[in-house]
Amino acid sequence: MSKLLSWWRETLLHAYLCGLYERTRWGDGFGRTHELNQDWNEAYDAGANHADWFNEIMQGVAT
């Protein structure tokens, strides 16, 4: 199980979902990077950017 979990944490989908969740949950002041994988960092940032976009839409709907 630990090999599967370790593998999952390295995937770009996991990075994207982490960025999406963490930006939605904790806001702009939170983030992380992968020391060795720039693609992982870009996937994380894409998820965070989509969270920002979604939050802007939801704020517009609420007003």
Coordinates of C-alpha atoms in Angstrom, one line a residue:
M1 CA 0.0 0.0 0.0
S2 CA 2.8 2.4 0.8
K3 CA 4.3 2.0 -2.7
L4 CA 0.9 2.8 -4.2
L5 CA 0.5 5.9 -2.0
S6 CA 4.1 7.0 -2.8
W7 CA 3.4 6.5 -6.5
W8 CA 0.1 8.5 -6.3
R9 CA 1.7 11.4 -4.6
E10 CA 4.1 11.8 -7.5
T11 CA 1.4 12.0 -10.2
L12 CA 0.4 15.2 -11.9
L13 CA -3.3 14.5 -11.1
H14 CA -2.5 14.5 -7.4
A15 CA -0.5 17.7 -7.7
Y16 CA -3.5 19.4 -9.6
L17 CA -6.0 18.2 -7.0
C18 CA -3.7 19.4 -4.1
G19 CA -3.4 22.8 -5.6
L20 CA -7.2 23.0 -6.2
Y21 CA -8.1 21.9 -2.7
E22 CA -5.4 23.7 -0.8
R23 CA -6.0 27.1 -2.5
T24 CA -9.8 26.7 -2.0
R25 CA -9.3 25.7 1.7
W26 CA -6.5 27.9 2.8
G27 CA -6.4 30.7 0.3
D28 CA -3.6 32.4 -1.6
G29 CA -1.0 32.4 1.3
F30 CA -0.5 28.7 1.1
G31 CA 1.4 26.6 -1.5
R32 CA 4.1 24.0 -1.9
T33 CA 6.6 22.8 -4.5
H34 CA 8.2 19.6 -5.6
E35 CA 12.0 19.8 -5.4
L36 CA 12.7 17.7 -8.4
N37 CA 9.7 17.8 -10.7
Q38 CA 8.8 21.1 -12.5
D39 CA 5.8 19.4 -14.2
W40 CA 4.4 18.6 -10.7
N41 CA 4.8 22.2 -9.7
E42 CA 3.0 23.4 -12.9
A43 CA 0.1 21.0 -12.3
Y44 CA -0.2 22.2 -8.7
D45 CA -0.2 25.8 -9.9
A46 CA -2.9 25.0 -12.5
G47 CA -5.1 23.5 -9.8
A48 CA -4.6 26.6 -7.6
N49 CA -5.4 28.9 -10.5
H50 CA -8.6 27.0 -11.2
A51 CA -9.5 27.4 -7.6
D52 CA -9.0 31.1 -7.9
W53 CA -11.2 31.2 -11.0
F54 CA -13.9 29.1 -9.4
N55 CA -13.9 31.3 -6.2
E56 CA -14.2 34.5 -8.3
I57 CA -17.2 33.0 -10.1
M58 CA -18.8 32.0 -6.9
Q59 CA -18.4 35.4 -5.4
G60 CA -20.0 36.9 -8.5
V61 CA -23.0 34.6 -8.1
A62 CA -23.4 35.4 -4.4
T63 CA -23.7 39.1 -5.0

